[in-house]
PDB file of C-alpha atoms and ligand atoms in Angstrom:
ATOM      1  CA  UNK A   1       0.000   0.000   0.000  1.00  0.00           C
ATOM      2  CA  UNK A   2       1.603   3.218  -1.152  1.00  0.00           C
ATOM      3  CA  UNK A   3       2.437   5.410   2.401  1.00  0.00           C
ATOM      4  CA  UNK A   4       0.924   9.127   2.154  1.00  0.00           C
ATOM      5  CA  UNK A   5       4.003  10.505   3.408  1.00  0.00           C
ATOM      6  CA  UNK A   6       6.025   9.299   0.363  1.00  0.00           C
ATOM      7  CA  UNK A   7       7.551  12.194  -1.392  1.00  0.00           C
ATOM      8  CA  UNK A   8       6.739  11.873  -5.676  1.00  0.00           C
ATOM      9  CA  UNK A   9       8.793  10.127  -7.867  1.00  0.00           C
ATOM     10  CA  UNK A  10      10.009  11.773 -11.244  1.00  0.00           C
ATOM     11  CA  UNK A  11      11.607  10.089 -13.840  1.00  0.00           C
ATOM     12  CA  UNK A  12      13.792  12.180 -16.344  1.00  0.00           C
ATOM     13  CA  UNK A  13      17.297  11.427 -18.776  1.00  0.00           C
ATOM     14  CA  UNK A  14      20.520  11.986 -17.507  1.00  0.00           C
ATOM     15  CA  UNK A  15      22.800  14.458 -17.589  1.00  0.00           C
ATOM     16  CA  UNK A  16      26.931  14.354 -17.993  1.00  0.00           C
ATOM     17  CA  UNK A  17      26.575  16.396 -14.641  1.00  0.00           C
ATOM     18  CA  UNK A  18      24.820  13.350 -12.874  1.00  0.00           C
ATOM     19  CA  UNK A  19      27.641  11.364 -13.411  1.00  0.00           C
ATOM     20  CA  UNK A  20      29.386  12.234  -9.981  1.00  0.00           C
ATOM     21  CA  UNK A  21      25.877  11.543  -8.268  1.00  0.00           C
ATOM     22  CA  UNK A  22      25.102   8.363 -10.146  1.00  0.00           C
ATOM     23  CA  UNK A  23      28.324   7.017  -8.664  1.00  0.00           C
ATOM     24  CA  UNK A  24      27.773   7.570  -4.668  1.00  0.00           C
ATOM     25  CA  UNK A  25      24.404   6.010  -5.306  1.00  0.00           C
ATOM     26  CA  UNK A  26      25.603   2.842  -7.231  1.00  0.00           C
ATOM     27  CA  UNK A  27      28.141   2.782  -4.123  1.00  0.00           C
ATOM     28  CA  UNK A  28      25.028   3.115  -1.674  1.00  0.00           C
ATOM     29  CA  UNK A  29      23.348   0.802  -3.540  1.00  0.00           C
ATOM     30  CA  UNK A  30      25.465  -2.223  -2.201  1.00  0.00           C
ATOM     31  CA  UNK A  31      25.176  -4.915  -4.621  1.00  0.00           C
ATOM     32  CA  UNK A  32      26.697  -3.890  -7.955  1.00  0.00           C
ATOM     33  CA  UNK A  33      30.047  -3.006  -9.239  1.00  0.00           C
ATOM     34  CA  UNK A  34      31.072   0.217  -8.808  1.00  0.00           C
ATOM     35  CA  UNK A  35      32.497   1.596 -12.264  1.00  0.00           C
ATOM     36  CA  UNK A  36      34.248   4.650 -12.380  1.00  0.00           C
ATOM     37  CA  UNK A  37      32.798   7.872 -11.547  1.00  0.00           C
ATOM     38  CA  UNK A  38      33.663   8.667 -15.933  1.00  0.00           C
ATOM     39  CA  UNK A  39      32.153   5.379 -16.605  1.00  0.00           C
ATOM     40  CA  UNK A  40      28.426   6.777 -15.163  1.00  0.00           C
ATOM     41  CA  UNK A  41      29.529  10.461 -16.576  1.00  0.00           C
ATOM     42  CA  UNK A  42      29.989   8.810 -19.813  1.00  0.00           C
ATOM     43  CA  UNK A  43      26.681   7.192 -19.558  1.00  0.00           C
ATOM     44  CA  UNK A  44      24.870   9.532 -18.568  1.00  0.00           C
ATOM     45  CA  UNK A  45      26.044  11.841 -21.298  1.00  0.00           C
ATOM     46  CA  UNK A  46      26.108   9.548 -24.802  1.00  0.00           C
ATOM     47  CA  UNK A  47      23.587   7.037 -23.495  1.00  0.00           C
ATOM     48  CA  UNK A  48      20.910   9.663 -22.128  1.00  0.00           C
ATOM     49  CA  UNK A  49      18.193   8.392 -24.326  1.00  0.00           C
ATOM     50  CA  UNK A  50      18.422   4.215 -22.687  1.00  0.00           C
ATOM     51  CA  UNK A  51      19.236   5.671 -19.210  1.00  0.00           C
ATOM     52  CA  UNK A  52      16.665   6.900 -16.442  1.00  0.00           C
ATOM     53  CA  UNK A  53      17.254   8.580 -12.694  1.00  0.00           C
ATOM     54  CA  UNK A  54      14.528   8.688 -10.397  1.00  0.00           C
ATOM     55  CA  UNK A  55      14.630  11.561  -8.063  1.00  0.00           C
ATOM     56  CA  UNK A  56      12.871  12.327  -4.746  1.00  0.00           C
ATOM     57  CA  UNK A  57      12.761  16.040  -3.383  1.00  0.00           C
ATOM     58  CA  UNK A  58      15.211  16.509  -6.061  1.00  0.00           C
ATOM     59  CA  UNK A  59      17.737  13.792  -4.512  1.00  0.00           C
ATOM     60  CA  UNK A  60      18.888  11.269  -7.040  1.00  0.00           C
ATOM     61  CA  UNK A  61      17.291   8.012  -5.761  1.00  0.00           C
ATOM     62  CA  UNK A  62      17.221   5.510  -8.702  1.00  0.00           C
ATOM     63  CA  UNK A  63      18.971   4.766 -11.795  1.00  0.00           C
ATOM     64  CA  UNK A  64      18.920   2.692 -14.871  1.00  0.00           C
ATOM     65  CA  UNK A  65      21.738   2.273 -17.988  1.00  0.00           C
ATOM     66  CA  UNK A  66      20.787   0.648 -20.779  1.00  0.00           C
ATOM     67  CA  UNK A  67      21.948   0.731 -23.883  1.00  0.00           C
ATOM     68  CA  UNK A  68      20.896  -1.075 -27.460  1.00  0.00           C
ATOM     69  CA  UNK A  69      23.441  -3.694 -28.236  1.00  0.00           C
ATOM     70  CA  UNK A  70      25.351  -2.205 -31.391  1.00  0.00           C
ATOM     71  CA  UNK A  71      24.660  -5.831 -33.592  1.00  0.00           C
ATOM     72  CA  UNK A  72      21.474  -6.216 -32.148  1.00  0.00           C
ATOM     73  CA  UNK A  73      19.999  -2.739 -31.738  1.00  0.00           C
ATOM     74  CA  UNK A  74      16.605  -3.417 -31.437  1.00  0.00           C
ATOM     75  CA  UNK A  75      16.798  -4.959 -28.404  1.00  0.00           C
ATOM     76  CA  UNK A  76      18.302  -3.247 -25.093  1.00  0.00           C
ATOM     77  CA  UNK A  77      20.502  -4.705 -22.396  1.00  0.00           C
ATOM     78  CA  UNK A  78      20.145  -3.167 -19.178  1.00  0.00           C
ATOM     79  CA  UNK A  79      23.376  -3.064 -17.549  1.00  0.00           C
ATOM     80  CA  UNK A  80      22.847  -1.625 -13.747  1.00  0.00           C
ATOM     81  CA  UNK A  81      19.645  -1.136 -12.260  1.00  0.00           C
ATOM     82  CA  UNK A  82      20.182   1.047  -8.563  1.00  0.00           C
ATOM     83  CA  UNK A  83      17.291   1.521  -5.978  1.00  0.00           C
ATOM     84  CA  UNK A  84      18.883   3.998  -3.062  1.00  0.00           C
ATOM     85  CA  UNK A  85      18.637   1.777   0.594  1.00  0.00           C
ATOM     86  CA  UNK A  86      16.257   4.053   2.130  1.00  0.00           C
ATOM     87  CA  UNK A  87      13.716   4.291  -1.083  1.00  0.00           C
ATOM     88  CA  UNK A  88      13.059   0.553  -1.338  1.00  0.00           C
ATOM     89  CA  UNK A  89       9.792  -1.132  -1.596  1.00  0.00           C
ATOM     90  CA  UNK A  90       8.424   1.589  -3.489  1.00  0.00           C
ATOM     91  CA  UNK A  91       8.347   0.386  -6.425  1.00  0.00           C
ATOM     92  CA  UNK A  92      10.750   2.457  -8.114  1.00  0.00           C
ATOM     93  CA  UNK A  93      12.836  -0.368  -9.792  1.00  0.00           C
ATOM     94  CA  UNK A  94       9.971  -1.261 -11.870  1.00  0.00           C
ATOM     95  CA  UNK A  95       9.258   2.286 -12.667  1.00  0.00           C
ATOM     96  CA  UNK A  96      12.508   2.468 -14.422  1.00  0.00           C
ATOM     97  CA  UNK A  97      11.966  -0.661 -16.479  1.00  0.00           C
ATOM     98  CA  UNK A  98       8.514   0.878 -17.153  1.00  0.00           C
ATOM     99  CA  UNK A  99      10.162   3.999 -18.696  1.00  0.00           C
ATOM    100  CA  UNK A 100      12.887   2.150 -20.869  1.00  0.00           C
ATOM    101  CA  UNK A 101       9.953   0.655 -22.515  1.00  0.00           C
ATOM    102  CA  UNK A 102       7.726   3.225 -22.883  1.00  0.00           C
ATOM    103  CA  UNK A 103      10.858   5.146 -24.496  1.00  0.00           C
ATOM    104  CA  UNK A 104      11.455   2.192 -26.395  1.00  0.00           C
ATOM    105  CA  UNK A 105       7.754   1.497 -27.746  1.00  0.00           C
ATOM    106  CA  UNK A 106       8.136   5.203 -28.563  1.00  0.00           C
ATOM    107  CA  UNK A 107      10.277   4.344 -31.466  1.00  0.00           C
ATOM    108  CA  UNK A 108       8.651   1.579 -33.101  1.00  0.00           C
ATOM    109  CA  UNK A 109      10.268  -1.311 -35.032  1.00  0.00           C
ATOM    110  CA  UNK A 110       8.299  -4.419 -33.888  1.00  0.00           C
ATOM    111  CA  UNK A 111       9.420  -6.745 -31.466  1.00  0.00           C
ATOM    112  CA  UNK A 112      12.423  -6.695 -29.372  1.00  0.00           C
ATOM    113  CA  UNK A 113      13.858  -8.259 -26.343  1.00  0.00           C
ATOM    114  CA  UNK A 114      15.070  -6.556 -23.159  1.00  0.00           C
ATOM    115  CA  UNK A 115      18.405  -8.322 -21.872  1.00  0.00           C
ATOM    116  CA  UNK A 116      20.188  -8.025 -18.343  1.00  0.00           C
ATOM    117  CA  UNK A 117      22.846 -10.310 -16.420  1.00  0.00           C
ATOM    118  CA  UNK A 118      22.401 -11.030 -12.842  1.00  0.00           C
ATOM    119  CA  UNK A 119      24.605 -12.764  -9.773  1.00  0.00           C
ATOM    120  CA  UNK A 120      22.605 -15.377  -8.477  1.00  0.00           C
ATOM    121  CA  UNK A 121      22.346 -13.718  -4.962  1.00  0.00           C
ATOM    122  CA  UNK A 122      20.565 -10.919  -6.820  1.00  0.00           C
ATOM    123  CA  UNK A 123      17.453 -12.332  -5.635  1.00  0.00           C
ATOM    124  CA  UNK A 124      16.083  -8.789  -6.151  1.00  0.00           C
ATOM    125  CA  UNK A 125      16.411  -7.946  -9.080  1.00  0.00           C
ATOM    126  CA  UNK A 126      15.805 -11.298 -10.831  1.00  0.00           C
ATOM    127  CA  UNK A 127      12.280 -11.159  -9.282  1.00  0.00           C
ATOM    128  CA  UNK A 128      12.170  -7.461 -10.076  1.00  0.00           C
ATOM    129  CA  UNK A 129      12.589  -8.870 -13.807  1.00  0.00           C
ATOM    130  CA  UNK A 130      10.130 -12.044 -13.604  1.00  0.00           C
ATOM    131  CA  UNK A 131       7.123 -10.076 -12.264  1.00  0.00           C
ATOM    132  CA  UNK A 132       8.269  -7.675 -15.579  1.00  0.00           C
ATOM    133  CA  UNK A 133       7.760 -10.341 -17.984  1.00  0.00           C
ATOM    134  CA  UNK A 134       4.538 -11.710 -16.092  1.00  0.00           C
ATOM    135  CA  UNK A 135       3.227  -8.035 -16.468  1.00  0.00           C
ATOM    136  CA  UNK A 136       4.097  -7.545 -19.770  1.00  0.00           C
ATOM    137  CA  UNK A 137       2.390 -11.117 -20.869  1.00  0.00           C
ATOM    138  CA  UNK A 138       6.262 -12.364 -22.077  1.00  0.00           C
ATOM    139  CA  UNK A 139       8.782 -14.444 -21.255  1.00  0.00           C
ATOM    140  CA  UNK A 140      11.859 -14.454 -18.883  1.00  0.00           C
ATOM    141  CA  UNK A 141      14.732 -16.988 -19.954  1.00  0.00           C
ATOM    142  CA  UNK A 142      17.471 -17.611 -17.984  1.00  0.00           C
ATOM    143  CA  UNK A 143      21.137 -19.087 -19.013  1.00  0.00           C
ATOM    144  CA  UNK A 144      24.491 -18.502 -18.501  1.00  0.00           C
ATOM    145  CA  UNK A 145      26.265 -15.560 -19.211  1.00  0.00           C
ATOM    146  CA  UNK A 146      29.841 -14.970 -17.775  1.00  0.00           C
ATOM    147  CA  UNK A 147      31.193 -17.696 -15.928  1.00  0.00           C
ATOM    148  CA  UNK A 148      32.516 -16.650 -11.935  1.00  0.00           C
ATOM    149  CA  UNK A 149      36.108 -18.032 -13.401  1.00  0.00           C
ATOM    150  CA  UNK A 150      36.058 -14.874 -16.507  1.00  0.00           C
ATOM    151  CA  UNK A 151      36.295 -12.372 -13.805  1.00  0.00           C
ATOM    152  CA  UNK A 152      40.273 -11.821 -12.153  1.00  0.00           C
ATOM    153  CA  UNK A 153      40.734 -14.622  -9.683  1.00  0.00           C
ATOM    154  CA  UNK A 154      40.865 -11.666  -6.801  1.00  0.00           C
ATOM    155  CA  UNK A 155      37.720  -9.777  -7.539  1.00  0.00           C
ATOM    156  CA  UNK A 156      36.013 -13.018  -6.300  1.00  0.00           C
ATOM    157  CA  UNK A 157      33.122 -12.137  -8.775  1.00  0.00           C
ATOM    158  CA  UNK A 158      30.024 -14.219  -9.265  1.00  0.00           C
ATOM    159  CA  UNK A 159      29.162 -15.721 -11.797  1.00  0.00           C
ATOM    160  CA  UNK A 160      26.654 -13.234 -14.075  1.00  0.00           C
ATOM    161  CA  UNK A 161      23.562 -15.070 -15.156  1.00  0.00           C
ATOM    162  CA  UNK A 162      22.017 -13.571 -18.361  1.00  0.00           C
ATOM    163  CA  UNK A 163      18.228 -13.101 -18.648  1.00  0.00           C
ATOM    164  CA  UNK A 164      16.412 -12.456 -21.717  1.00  0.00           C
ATOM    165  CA  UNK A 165      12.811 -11.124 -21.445  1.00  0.00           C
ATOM    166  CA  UNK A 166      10.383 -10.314 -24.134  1.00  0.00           C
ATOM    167  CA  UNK A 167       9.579 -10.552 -26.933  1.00  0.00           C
ATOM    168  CA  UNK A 168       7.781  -6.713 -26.127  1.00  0.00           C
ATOM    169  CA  UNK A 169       6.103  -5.365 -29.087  1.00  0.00           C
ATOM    170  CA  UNK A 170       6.224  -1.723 -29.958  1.00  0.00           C
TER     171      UNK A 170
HETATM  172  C1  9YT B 201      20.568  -5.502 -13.970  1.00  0.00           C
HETATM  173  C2  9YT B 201      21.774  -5.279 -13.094  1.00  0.00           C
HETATM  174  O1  9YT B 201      21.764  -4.409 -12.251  1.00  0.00           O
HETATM  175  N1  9YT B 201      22.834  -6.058 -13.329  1.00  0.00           N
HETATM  176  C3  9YT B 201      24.088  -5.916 -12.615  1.00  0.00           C
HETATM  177  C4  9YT B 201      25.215  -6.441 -13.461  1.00  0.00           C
HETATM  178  C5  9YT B 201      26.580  -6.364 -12.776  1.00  0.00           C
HETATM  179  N2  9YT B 201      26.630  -7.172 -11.592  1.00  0.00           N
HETATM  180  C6  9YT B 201      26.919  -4.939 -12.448  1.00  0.00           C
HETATM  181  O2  9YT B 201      27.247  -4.178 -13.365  1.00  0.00           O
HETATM  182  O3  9YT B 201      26.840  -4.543 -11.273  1.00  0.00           O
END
């Protein structure tokens, strides 16, 4: 049940300037790699149009980087998907999503598919990408993507399971 007190959400593209803001909430965040602080500037600049940030009281509170894969570009991968700590069970994660595809039925071309990889102990957001593809009447596969042993034996990654969902229809 949505709490009265709950300040609105608004959903708006990136700027180059988020960049630096982007960062110390993928950091807060917890469970995703932290690129560098160029990496999300970078993002946020050339990939404004498949990136979203939700913001609170003006406060930076979610984010989203996607991009359309360059030899498959009608479909997107989402590469990080960041709720801040204190703004969770809101919903906000799936308003994200919701965006990309509205952005993306916005620009027609038929049917596409929405890919993402996820550590198994991601428990979030592979639910947060089921109930997607239950909404959406479409599919959510599920198979592997990059083994634990690709990542540099001391970043102790996980492995990075990749999920397909779709096809969406535009
Ligand atoms: C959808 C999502 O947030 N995936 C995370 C991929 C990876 N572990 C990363 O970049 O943090």
């Amino acid at each position: 049940m949505k709490r009265e007190k709950d300040a609105a959400i608004a959903l708006r593209k990136p700027h180059a300037s988020d960049g630096a803001a982007v960062w110390e909430l993928i950091r807060a965040a917890g469970s995703l790699d932290v690129n560098s602080a160029y990496c999300y500037m970078m993002l946020c600049d050339y990939f404004r149009e498949t990136c979203v940030i939700a913001e609170s009281e003006g406060r930076i509170v979610g984010f989203v980087s996607a991009f359309r894969p360059p030899e498959r570009p009608d479909d997107l991968f989402v590469w990080q998907i960041a709720v801040h700590p204190s703004e969770r069970g809101k919903g906000i994660a799936t308003m994200l999503l919701e965006e990309l595809i509205r952005r993306r039925a916005g620009q027609g071309g038929g049917a596409w598919c929405m890919e993402a990889t996820v550590a198994p102990s991601n428990t979030a957001s592979r639910t947060l990408f089921r109930r997607l593809a239950e909404r959406y009447g479409t599919d959510c596969r599920e198979r592997s993507g990059y083994p634990s042993d690709w990542f540099p034996a001391q970043s102790s990654h996980e492995e990075e399971r990749l999920l397909r969902i779709g096809p969406f229809q535009t």
